[in-house]
Coordinates of C-alpha atoms in Angstrom, one line a residue:
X1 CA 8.6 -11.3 -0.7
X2 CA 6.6 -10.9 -3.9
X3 CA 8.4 -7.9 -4.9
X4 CA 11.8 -9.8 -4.5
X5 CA 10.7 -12.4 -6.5
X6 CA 9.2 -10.7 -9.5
X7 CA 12.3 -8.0 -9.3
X8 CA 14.9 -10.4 -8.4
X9 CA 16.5 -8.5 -5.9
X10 CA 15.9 -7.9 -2.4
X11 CA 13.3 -5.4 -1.6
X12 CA 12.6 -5.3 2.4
X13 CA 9.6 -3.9 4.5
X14 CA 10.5 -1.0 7.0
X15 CA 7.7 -0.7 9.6
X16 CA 7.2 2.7 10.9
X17 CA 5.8 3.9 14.3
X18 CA 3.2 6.5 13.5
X19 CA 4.7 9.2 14.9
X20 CA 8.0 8.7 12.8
X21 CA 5.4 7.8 9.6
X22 CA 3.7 10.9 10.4
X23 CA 6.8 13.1 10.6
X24 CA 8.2 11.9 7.2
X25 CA 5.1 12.3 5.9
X26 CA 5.4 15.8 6.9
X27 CA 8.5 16.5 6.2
X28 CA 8.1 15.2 2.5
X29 CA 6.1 18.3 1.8
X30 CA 2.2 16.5 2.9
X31 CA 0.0 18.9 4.8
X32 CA -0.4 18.1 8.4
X33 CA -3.7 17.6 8.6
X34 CA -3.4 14.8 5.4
X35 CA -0.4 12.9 7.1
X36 CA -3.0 12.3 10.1
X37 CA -4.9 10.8 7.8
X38 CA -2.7 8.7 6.5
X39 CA -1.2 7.7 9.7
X40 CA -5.1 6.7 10.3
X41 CA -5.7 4.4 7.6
X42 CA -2.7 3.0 7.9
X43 CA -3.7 1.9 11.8
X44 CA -7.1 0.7 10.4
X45 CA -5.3 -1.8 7.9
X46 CA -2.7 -2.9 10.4
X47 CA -5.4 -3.5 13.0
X48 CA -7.0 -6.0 10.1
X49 CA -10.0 -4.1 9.3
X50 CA -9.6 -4.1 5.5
X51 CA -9.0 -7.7 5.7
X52 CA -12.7 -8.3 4.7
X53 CA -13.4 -10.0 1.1
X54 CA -15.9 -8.1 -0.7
X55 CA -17.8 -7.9 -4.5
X56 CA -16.9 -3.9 -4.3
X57 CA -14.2 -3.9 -6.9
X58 CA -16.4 -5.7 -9.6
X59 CA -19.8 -3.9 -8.7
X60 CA -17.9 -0.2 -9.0
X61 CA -15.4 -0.8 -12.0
X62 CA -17.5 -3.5 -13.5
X63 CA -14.2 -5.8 -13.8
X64 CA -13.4 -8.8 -11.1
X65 CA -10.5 -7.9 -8.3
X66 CA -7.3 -8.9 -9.8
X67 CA -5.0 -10.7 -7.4
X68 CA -2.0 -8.9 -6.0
X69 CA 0.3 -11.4 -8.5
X70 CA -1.3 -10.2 -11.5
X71 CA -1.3 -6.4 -10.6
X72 CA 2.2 -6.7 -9.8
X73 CA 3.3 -8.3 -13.3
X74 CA 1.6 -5.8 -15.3
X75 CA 3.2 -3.0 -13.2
X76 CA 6.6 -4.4 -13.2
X77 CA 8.3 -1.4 -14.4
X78 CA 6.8 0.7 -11.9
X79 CA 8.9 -0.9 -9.3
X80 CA 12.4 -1.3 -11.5
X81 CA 15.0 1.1 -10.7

């Protein structure tokens, strides 16, 4: 939703299984072995357990969190065509 509206054109979500994630991982030239990891972290976000709030980003960089609306305005071209 937030890519939509900074882009201005639809931009949709496609949820994966992690077998078919971990296969197109694979297939895009990733090492077995790194696609399982992947897959991994992926499961650990989706099952909420980086959902925690923490000081981490401003005790290791030294600079607050930005929030996700900021980040994505400065990297605007990133996501144009």
């Amino acid at each position: 939703e937030k890519l939509t509206a900074l882009l201005g054109r639809p931009v949709r979500h496609i949820s994966l299984g992690d077998e078919e994630y971990r296969r197109a991982l694979v297939a895009a030239g990733l090492p077995r072995w790194y696609a399982d990891g992947l897959v991994e972290l992926f499961r650990f976000y989706r099952e909420g357990m980086g959902a925690a709030v923490t000081d981490n980003v401003a005790r290791i960089t030294g600079h607050p969190a930005r929030i996700l609306d900021t980040y994505l305005a400065e990297q605007r071209a990133a996501f144009e065509d």
